[in-house]
Short mmCIF file of C-alpha atoms and ligand atoms in Angstrom, two decimals:
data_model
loop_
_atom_site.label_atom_id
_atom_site.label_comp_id
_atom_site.label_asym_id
_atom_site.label_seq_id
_atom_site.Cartn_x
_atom_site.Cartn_y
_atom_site.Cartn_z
CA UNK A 203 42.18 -34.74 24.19
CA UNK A 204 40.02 -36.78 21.84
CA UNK A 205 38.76 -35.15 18.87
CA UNK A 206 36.16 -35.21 15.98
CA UNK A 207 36.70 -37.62 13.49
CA UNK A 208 35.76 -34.97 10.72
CA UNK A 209 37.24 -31.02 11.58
CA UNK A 210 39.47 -32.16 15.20
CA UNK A 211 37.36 -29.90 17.18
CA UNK A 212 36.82 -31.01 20.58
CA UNK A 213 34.69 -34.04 20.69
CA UNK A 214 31.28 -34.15 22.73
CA UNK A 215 29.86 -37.34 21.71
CA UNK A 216 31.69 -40.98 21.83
CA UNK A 217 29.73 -43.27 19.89
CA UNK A 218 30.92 -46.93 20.61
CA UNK A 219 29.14 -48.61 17.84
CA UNK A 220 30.33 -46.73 15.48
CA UNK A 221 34.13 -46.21 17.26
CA UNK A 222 33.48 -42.63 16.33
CA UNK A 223 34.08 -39.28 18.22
CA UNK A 224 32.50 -36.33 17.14
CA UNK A 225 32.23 -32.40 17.64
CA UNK A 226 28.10 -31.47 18.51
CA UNK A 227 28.30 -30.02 14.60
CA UNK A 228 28.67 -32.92 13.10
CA UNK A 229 26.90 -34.87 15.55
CA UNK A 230 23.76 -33.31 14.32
CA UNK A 231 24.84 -34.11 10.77
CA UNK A 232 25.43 -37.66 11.53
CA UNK A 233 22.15 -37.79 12.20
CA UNK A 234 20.30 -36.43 9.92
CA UNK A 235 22.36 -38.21 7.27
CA UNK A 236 21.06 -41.16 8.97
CA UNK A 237 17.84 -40.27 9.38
CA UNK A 238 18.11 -39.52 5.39
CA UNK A 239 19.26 -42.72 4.45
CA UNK A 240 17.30 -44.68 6.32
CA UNK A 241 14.12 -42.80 4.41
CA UNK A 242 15.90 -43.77 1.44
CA UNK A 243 16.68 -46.98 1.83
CA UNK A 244 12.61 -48.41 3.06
CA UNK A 245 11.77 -45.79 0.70
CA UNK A 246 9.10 -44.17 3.14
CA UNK A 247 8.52 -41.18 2.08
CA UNK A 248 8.48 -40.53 -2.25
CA UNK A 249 8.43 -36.95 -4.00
CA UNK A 250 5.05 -34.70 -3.52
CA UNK A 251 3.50 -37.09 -0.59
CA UNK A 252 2.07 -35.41 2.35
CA UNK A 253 3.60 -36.95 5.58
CA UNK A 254 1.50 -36.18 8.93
CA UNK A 255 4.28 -36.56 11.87
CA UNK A 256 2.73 -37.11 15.13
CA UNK A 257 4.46 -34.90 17.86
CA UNK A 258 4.02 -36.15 21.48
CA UNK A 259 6.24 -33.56 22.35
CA UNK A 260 8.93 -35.48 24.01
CA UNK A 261 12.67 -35.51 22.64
CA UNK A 262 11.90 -38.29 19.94
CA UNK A 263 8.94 -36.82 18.11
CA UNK A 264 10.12 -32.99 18.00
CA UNK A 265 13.59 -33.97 16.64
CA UNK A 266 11.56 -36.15 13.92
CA UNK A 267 9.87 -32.68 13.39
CA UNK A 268 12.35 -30.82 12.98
CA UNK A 269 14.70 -33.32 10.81
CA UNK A 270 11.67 -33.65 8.42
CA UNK A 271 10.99 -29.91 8.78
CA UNK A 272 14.87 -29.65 7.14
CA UNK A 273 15.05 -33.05 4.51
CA UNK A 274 11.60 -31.81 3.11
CA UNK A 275 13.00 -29.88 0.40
CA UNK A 276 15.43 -32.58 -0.67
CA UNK A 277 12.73 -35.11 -1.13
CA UNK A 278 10.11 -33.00 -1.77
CA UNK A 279 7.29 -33.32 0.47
CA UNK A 280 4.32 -31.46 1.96
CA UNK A 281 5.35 -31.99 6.16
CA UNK A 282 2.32 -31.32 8.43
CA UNK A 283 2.56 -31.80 12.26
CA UNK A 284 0.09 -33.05 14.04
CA UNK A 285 -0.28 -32.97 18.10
CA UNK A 286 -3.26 -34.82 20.15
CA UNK A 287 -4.15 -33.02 23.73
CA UNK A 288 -4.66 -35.94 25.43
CA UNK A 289 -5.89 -34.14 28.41
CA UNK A 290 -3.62 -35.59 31.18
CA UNK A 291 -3.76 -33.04 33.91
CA UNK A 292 -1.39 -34.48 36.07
CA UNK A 293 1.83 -31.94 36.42
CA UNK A 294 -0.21 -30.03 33.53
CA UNK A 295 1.45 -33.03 31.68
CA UNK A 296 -0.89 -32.02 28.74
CA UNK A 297 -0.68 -28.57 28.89
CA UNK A 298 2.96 -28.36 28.87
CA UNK A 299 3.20 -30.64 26.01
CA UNK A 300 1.16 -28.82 23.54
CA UNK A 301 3.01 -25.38 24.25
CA UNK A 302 6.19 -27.43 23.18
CA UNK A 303 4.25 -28.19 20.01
CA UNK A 304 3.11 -25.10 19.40
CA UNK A 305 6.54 -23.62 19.98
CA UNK A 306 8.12 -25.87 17.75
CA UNK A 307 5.85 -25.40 14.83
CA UNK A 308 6.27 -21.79 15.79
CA UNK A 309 9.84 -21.99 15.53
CA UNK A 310 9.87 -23.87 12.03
CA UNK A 311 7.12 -21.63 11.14
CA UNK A 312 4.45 -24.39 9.57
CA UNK A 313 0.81 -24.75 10.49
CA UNK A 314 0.49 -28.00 13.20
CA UNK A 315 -3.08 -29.68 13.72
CA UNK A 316 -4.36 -29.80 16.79
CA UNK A 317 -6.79 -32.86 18.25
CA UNK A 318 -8.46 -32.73 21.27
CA UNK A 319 -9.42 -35.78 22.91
CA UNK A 320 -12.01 -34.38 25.36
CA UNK A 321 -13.30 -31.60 22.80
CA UNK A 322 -14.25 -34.22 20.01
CA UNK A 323 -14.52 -37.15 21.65
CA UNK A 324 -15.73 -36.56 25.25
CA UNK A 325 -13.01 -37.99 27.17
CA UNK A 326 -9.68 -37.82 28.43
CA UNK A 327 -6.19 -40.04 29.38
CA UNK A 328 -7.01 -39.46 33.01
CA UNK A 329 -10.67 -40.77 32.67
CA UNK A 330 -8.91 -43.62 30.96
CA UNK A 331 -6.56 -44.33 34.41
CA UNK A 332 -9.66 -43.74 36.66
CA UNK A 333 -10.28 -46.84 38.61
CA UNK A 334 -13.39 -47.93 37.50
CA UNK A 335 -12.87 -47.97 33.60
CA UNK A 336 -9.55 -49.36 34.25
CA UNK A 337 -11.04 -52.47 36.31
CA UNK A 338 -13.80 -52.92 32.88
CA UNK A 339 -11.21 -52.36 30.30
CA UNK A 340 -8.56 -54.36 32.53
CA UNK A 341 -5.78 -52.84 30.70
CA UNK A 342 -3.43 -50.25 31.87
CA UNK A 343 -4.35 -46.81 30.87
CA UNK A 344 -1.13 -46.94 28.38
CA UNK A 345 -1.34 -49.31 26.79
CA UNK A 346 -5.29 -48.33 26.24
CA UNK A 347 -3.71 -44.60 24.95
CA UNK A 348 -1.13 -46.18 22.63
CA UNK A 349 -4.42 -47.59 20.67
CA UNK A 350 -5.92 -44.44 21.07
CA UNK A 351 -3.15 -42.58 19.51
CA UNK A 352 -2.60 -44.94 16.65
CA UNK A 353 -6.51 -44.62 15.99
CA UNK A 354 -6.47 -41.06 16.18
CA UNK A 355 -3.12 -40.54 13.85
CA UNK A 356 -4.58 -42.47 11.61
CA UNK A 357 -7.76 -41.23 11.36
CA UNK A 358 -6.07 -37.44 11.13
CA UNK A 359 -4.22 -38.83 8.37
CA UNK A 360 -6.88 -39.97 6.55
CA UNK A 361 -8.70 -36.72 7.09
CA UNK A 362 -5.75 -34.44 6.05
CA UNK A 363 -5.46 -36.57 2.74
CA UNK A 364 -2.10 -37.51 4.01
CA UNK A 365 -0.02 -40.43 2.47
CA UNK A 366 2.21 -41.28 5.70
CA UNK A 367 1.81 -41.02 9.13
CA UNK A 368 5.88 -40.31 10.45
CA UNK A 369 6.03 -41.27 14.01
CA UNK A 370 9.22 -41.12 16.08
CA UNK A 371 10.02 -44.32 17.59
CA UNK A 372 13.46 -44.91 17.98
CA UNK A 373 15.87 -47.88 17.45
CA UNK A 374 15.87 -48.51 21.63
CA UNK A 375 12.03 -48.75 21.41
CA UNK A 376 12.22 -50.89 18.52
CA UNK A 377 14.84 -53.46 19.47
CA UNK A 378 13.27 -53.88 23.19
CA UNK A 379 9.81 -54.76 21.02
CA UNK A 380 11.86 -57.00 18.99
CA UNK A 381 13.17 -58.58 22.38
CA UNK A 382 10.19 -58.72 24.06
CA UNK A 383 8.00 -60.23 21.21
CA UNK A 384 10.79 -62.99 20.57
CA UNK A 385 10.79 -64.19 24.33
CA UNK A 386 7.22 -64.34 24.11
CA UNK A 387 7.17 -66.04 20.86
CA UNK A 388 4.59 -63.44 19.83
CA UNK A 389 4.78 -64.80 16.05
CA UNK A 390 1.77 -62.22 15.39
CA UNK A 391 3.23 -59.12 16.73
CA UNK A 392 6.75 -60.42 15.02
CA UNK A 393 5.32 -60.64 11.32
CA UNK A 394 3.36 -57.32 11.78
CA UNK A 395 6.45 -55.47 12.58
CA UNK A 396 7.96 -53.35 10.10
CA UNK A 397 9.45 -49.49 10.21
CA UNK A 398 7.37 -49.14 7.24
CA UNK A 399 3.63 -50.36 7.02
CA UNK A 400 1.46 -50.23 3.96
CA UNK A 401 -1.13 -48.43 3.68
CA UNK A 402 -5.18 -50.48 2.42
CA UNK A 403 -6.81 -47.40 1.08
CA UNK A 404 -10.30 -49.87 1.00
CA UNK A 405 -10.36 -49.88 4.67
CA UNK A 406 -8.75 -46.17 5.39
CA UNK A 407 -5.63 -47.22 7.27
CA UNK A 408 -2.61 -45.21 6.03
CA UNK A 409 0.89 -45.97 5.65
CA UNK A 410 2.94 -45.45 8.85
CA UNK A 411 6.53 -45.24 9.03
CA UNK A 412 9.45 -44.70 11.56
CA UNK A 413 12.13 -42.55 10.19
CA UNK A 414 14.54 -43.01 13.30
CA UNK A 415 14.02 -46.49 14.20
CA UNK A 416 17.67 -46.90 13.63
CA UNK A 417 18.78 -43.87 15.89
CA UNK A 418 19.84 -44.90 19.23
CA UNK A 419 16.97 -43.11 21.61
CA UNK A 420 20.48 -41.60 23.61
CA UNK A 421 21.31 -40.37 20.30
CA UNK A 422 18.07 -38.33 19.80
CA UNK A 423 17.92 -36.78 23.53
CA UNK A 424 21.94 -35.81 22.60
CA UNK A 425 20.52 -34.25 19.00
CA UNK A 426 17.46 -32.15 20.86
CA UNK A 427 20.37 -31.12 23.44
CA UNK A 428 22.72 -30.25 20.92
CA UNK A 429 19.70 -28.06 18.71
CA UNK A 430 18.20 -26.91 22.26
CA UNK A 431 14.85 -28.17 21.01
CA UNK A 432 11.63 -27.13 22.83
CA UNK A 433 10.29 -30.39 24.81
CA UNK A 434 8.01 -31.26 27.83
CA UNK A 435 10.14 -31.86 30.83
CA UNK A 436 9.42 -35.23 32.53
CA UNK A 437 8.09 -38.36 31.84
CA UNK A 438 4.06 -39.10 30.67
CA UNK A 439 2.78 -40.08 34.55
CA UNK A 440 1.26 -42.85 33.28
CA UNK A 441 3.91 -44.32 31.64
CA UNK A 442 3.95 -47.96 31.92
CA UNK A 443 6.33 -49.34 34.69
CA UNK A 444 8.67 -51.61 35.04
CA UNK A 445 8.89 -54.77 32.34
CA UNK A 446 9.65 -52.19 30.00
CA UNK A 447 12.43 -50.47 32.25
CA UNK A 448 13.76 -53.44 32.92
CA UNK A 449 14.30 -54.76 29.17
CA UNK A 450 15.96 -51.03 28.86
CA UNK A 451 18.67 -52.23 31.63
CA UNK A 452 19.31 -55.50 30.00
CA UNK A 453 19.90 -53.91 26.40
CA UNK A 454 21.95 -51.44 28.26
CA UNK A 455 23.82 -54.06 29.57
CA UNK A 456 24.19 -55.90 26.49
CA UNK A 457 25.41 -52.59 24.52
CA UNK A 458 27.91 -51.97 27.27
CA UNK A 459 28.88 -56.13 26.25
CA UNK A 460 28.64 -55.40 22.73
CA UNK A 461 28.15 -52.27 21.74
CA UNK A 462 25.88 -51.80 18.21
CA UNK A 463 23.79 -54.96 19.58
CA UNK A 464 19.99 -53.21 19.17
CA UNK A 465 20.81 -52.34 15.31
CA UNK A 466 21.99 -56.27 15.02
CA UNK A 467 19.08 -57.17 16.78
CA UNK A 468 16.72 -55.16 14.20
CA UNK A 469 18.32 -55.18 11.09
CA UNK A 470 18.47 -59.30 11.11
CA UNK A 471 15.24 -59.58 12.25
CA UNK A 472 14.36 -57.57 9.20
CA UNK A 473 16.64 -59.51 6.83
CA UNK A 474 16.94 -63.17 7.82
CA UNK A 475 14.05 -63.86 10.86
CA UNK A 476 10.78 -61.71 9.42
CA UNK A 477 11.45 -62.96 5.75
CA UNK A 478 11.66 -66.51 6.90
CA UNK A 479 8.89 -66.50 9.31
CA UNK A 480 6.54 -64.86 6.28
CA UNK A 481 7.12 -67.66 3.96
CA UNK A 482 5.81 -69.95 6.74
CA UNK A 483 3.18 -68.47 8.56
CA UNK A 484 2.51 -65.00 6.66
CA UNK A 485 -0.36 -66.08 4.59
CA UNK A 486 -1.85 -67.73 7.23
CA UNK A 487 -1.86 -64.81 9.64
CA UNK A 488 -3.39 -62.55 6.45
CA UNK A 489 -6.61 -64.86 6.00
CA UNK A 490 -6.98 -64.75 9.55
CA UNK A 491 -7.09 -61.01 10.11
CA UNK A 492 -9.37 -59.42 6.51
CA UNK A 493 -9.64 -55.55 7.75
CA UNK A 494 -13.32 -54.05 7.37
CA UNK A 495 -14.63 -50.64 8.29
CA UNK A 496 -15.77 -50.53 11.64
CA UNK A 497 -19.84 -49.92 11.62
CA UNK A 498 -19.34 -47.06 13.75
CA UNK A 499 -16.81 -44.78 12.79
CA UNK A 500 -15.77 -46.54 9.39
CA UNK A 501 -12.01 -46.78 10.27
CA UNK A 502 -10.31 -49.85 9.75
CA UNK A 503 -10.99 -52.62 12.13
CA UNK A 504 -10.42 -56.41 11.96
CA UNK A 505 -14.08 -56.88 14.25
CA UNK A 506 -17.66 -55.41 13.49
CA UNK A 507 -16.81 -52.40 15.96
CA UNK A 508 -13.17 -51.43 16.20
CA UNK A 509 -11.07 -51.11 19.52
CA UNK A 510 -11.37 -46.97 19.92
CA UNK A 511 -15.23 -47.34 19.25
CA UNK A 512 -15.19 -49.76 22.46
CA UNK A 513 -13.00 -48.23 25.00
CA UNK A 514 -14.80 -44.65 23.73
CA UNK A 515 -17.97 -46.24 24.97
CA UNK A 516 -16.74 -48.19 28.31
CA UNK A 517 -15.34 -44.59 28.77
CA UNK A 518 -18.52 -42.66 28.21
CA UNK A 519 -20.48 -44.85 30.33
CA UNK A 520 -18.35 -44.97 33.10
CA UNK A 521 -18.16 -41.21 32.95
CA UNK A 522 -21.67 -40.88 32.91
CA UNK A 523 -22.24 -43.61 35.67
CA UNK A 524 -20.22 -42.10 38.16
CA UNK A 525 -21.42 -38.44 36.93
CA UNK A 526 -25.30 -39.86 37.99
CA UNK A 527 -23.68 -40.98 41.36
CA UNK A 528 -22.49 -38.09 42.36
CA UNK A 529 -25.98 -36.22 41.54
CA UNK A 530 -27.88 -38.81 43.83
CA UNK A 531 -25.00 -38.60 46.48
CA UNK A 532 -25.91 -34.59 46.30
CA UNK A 533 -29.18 -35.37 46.62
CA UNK A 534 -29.10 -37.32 49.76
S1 Q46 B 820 1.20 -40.50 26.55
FE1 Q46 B 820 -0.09 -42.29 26.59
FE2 Q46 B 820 2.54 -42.31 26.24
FE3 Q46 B 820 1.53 -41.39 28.55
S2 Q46 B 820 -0.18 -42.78 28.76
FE4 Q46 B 820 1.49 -44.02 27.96
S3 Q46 B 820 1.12 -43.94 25.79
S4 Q46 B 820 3.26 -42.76 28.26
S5 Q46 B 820 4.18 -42.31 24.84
ZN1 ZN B 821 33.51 -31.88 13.89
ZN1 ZN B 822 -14.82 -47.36 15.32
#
């Protein structure tokens, strides 16, 4: 019988990276060790910040919740969770993903901040997918709510007085962007990563970091197993298709090959690739982007009106569009 490297209990988890069985107790520690160091070692959170973590809901953002909920007296910081209702009605999709924030908070027993998308800004993820905004804004609804959530997060952040917005992408996530990005020769999207970003307190945009982006994403739906977490069953129903299932095959493939590949994969592009492609191109890329505040909402924004501001009004006037069709259809 195989057993746990640390006490000899029975193991449950076989981690092939690491050649390392473990018991589901010190599983959990393993992790949030990890998750400990890794703060640690980018430094992303310091003593007496206030770090907003933005729960989705799904397994990655309520473990980050509830592994910051436990590290925050070690480093000593002020946690506040924050949850967007992005109205997506399909399966209740919305619904049952704020009752898993709201039972988590619940559970650790701290306030979470809840944003409405339709309340204060009119409009929701499934007037996002409707067919006519998605043929003006020709991008598909998730990718258009992934700049809607960054907006928002930051924005909250900036509100709350916060100094870090925690979010929980994981090391899978991060090495398929990696991937991605380097087969496309995205050299933009390559220099701009990094699990920690600055924040430019002239133009409002806050620090965001990624505690977990070197915790295997199997790792964190074993670690919200093992703690019997609270989160919304099934997948987002618009959750972007296949290019992004199919780079999860192919890294599964290449783990099965060579097991520990995504953390080589990020950890050299962080060391050896980013560092080397900054002293060629990174000043280049800064003079081309300077940040302003967008004349709208004043939020960060590298054009006159920033992205949110314009898919909030192709939104709105789509919404009221097919709202006046309807009334002259009723009047007919
Ligand atoms: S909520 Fe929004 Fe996600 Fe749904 S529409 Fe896509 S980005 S999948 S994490
Ligand atoms: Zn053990
Ligand atoms: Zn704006």
């Amino acid at each position: 019988m195989k057993r746990c490297r640390f006490c000899g209990k029975t193991a449950e988890v076989s981690l092939r990276y690491a050649n390392m069985r473990l018991c589901r107790d010190h599983f959990i520690e393993y992790i949030e060790k990890r998750v400990l160091k890794t703060i640690e070692q980018y430094k992303m959170i310091r003593p007496n910040e206030r770090v907003v973590a933005a729960v989705s809901g799904g397994k990655d953002s309520v473990s980050l919740l509830h592994i910051l909920a436990k590290l925050r007296e070690k480093l000593r910081f002020d946690l506040v969770p924050l949850h967007i209702d992005l109205g997506i009605s399909v399966d209740d999709f919305s619904k049952r993903a704020l009752e898993a924030f709201r039972e988590n908070c619940k559970e650790l027993d701290i306030d979470g901040i809840v944003i409405s998308l339709k309340d204060e800004y009119g409009f929701t993820i499934d007037n996002v997918a409707s067919r006519s905004v998605r043929r003006r804004l020709r991008r598909p609804p998730c990718s258009v709510c992934g700049t809607i959530k960054r907006y928002l997060f930051n924005k909250a952040g900036v509100e709350l007085n916060a100094d870090r917005v925690a979010t929980g992408h994981n090391l899978t996530d991060e090495a398929i962007f990696l991937l991605q990005n380097l087969i496309d020769m995205n050299l933009d999207a390559l220099l701009r990563y990094d699990p920690v970003l600055p924040s430019v307190p002239d133009v409002g945009l806050i620090s965001k970091i990624k505690p977990l982006f070197q915790i295997y994403e199997f790792e964190l739906e074993l670690y919200a197993k093992f703690r019997d977490l609270k989160i919304v069953s099934g997948a987002c129903p618009y959750r972007a298709g296949s290019t992004l299932s199919e780079m999860k095959k192919i890294l599964d493939e290449l783990e099965n090959l060579r097991p520990g590949v995504s953390i080589v994969v990020v950890r050299n592009f962080l060391k050896k690739l980013k560092p080397a492609l900054e002293s060629k191109y990174g000043e280049q890329i800064k003079r081309e982007v300077p940040l302003r505040r967008c004349s709208i909402c004043n939020m960060a924004t590298p054009l006159d009106i920033c992205a949110f501001c314009k898919i909030r009004d192709v939104v709105l006037s789509e919404m009221r569009g097919n709202a006046a069709k309807d009334v002259s259809r009723a009047h007919q």
